[in-house]
Short mmCIF file of C-alpha atoms in Angstrom, two decimals:
data_model
loop_
_atom_site.label_atom_id
_atom_site.label_comp_id
_atom_site.label_asym_id
_atom_site.label_seq_id
_atom_site.Cartn_x
_atom_site.Cartn_y
_atom_site.Cartn_z
CA MET W 1 113.33 89.42 106.58
CA PRO W 2 114.83 89.33 110.08
CA SER W 3 113.60 86.58 112.40
CA ASN W 4 114.54 85.90 115.97
CA ARG W 5 113.87 83.32 118.70
CA PHE W 6 110.65 85.08 119.68
CA ILE W 7 109.00 85.11 116.26
CA ALA W 8 110.05 83.22 113.14
CA VAL W 9 109.06 84.98 109.94
CA THR W 10 109.53 83.19 106.62
CA PRO W 11 109.09 84.19 102.97
CA GLY W 12 105.56 83.63 101.66
CA GLU W 13 104.27 82.91 98.19
CA GLY W 14 105.08 85.86 95.94
CA ASP W 15 107.19 89.00 96.08
CA ASP W 16 106.98 91.06 99.27
CA VAL W 17 104.94 88.39 101.09
CA PHE W 18 105.94 86.94 104.47
CA GLU W 19 104.38 84.50 106.97
CA PHE W 20 104.56 83.53 110.62
CA GLU W 21 102.74 81.12 112.91
CA VAL W 22 100.91 82.57 115.91
CA LEU W 23 102.22 80.95 119.09
CA ASP W 24 100.87 81.16 122.65
CA ARG W 25 103.71 83.51 123.61
CA HIS W 26 102.48 86.06 121.00
CA CYS W 27 99.00 86.21 122.53
CA VAL W 28 96.97 87.93 125.20
CA GLY W 29 93.41 87.38 126.42
CA PRO W 30 91.62 85.13 128.87
CA GLU W 31 92.35 81.42 128.93
CA GLY W 32 90.61 79.68 126.04
CA ARG W 33 90.12 82.97 124.13
CA GLU W 34 93.73 84.02 123.43
CA PHE W 35 94.45 86.21 120.42
CA LEU W 36 97.48 87.80 118.75
CA PHE W 37 98.61 90.95 120.57
CA GLY W 38 98.26 94.00 118.28
CA GLY W 39 101.79 95.16 119.04
CA ILE W 40 103.14 91.91 117.61
CA SER W 41 101.16 92.54 114.40
CA MET W 42 102.53 96.09 114.23
CA GLY W 43 106.14 95.10 114.96
CA VAL W 44 106.26 92.23 112.48
CA GLY W 45 104.35 94.32 109.94
CA VAL W 46 106.83 97.21 110.19
CA SER W 47 109.73 94.79 109.81
CA ALA W 48 108.09 93.33 106.67
CA LEU W 49 107.50 96.84 105.26
CA GLU W 50 111.12 97.85 105.90
CA THR W 51 112.41 94.63 104.30
CA ALA W 52 110.18 94.92 101.22
CA CYS W 53 110.84 98.64 100.69
CA GLY W 54 114.52 98.71 101.66
CA ARG W 55 113.95 101.81 103.81
CA ASN W 56 113.52 102.58 107.49
CA LEU W 57 110.12 103.44 108.88
CA ALA W 58 109.19 107.12 109.16
CA TYR W 59 105.51 106.70 110.10
CA ALA W 60 102.93 103.93 110.47
CA SER W 61 99.28 103.66 111.40
CA ALA W 62 97.40 100.40 111.95
CA GLN W 63 93.77 99.43 111.87
CA TYR W 64 93.05 96.20 113.73
CA VAL W 65 90.22 94.37 111.99
CA GLY W 66 89.99 90.83 113.37
CA PRO W 67 91.78 88.32 115.60
CA ALA W 68 94.42 85.71 114.89
CA HIS W 69 94.63 82.76 117.27
CA PRO W 70 97.39 80.37 118.36
CA GLY W 71 98.17 77.85 115.62
CA GLU W 72 97.04 80.08 112.77
CA THR W 73 99.42 81.30 110.06
CA VAL W 74 99.45 85.04 109.43
CA THR W 75 100.36 86.18 105.91
CA LEU W 76 101.88 89.66 105.55
CA ALA W 77 101.45 91.14 102.05
CA VAL W 78 103.22 94.43 101.26
CA ASN W 79 101.96 96.74 98.50
CA LYS W 80 104.21 99.65 97.51
CA LEU W 81 101.83 102.45 96.56
CA ARG W 82 104.39 105.11 95.59
CA GLU W 83 108.19 105.06 95.50
CA GLY W 84 109.77 108.51 95.53
CA SER W 85 113.37 109.65 95.79
CA GLY W 86 113.13 110.09 99.57
CA ILE W 87 109.92 108.42 100.74
CA THR W 88 108.06 105.22 99.87
CA VAL W 89 104.36 105.02 100.72
CA ALA W 90 103.22 101.44 101.30
CA GLU W 91 100.50 99.38 102.88
CA LEU W 92 100.52 95.96 104.46
CA VAL W 93 97.63 93.58 104.95
CA ALA W 94 98.04 90.88 107.60
CA SER W 95 95.55 88.04 107.20
CA THR W 96 94.73 84.46 108.12
CA ASP W 97 92.54 81.95 106.28
CA ARG W 98 89.58 83.48 108.17
CA GLY W 99 90.16 87.08 107.05
CA THR W 100 92.05 90.32 107.65
CA VAL W 101 93.84 90.76 110.98
CA CYS W 102 95.16 94.29 110.42
CA ARG W 103 96.09 96.87 107.79
CA ILE W 104 99.14 99.08 108.17
CA SER W 105 99.66 102.30 106.21
CA ALA W 106 103.26 103.49 106.25
CA ALA W 107 105.77 106.03 105.00
CA LEU W 108 109.35 104.77 104.78
CA GLY W 109 112.54 106.69 104.07
CA SER W 110 114.20 109.86 105.20
CA GLY W 111 112.63 112.56 103.07
CA ARG W 112 114.57 115.78 102.73
CA GLU W 113 114.76 116.83 106.38
CA ASP W 114 117.56 115.83 108.71
CA GLY W 115 115.21 115.16 111.64
CA GLU W 116 116.63 117.87 113.91
CA ALA W 117 114.10 119.51 116.21
CA GLN W 118 111.31 117.10 115.31
CA TRP W 119 111.07 115.55 118.78
CA ARG W 120 111.38 116.84 122.32
CA PRO W 121 114.36 115.50 124.23
CA ALA W 122 113.53 112.45 126.34
CA PRO W 123 113.33 113.09 130.09
CA ALA W 124 116.17 111.88 132.30
CA VAL W 125 115.29 108.51 133.86
CA PRO W 126 117.38 105.83 135.56
CA ASP W 127 118.71 102.88 133.56
CA PRO W 128 116.30 99.90 133.58
CA GLU W 129 118.67 97.88 135.82
CA GLU W 130 118.29 100.58 138.50
CA LEU W 131 114.49 100.26 138.64
CA GLU W 132 112.39 97.76 140.61
CA VAL W 133 110.69 94.94 138.74
CA SER W 134 106.93 95.66 138.68
CA GLN W 135 104.36 92.91 139.08
CA HIS W 136 101.14 92.79 137.11
CA TRP W 137 98.44 90.12 136.99
CA ARG W 138 98.76 89.79 133.21
CA MET W 139 102.40 88.72 133.49
CA ARG W 140 101.54 85.15 134.53
CA SER W 141 100.87 83.76 131.03
CA GLY W 142 100.85 84.51 127.32
CA LEU W 143 102.80 87.39 125.82
CA HIS W 144 103.28 89.18 129.13
CA SER W 145 105.04 86.18 130.72
CA ASN W 146 107.97 86.85 128.34
CA MET W 147 108.49 90.35 129.72
CA GLU W 148 110.03 92.01 132.72
CA MET W 149 108.42 95.36 133.47
CA ARG W 150 110.30 98.19 135.17
CA MET W 151 108.56 101.54 135.49
CA ALA W 152 110.30 104.91 135.65
CA HIS W 153 108.39 107.33 137.86
CA GLY W 154 106.14 109.82 136.14
CA ARG W 155 102.50 110.74 135.85
CA PHE W 156 100.75 107.63 134.55
CA GLY W 157 97.23 108.90 134.82
CA GLU W 158 94.60 109.23 137.44
CA ASP W 159 92.99 106.98 139.99
CA ARG W 160 89.39 105.85 139.57
CA ILE W 161 87.99 109.14 140.89
CA GLY W 162 90.24 111.50 138.93
CA ASN W 163 93.11 112.24 141.35
CA PRO W 164 96.67 112.26 139.98
CA THR W 165 98.67 109.13 140.81
CA ALA W 166 101.22 109.37 143.62
CA ASP W 167 104.27 108.91 141.40
CA GLY W 168 103.53 111.96 139.26
#
């Protein structure tokens, strides 16, 4: 399974089982109550599913059940529910010694369609290097301190009383 400098994933005990240690840089939350960011669980889980099934992800849905904290080891166990000629249906359970962190249900493979006309074309936006670096209070520590955020203009929602934001 692919690992990188940000997160080191190793084989676990058994087929289609992987592990990683939760580090401070994988976490969010107030000081003293940090927990594994759900997007990390999803990203590592999808990578484990793709590795175990030998197919690219087509769809995934996650249910976040409980936290994982810095210093804990997360075990990722893949269960292939059905392997077809074009699609594999699988689930992954991520857990620590204290219990389940999340469950991911996934479809992997290409199916019979070529993918044309499934998605709308992405809007034209400047390259990230052309955008200003945005500041956010969460970027001082934990997971967010590893990121640089640059926002393309668009409608990001409404202000506290329901008016559209100025950049939309």
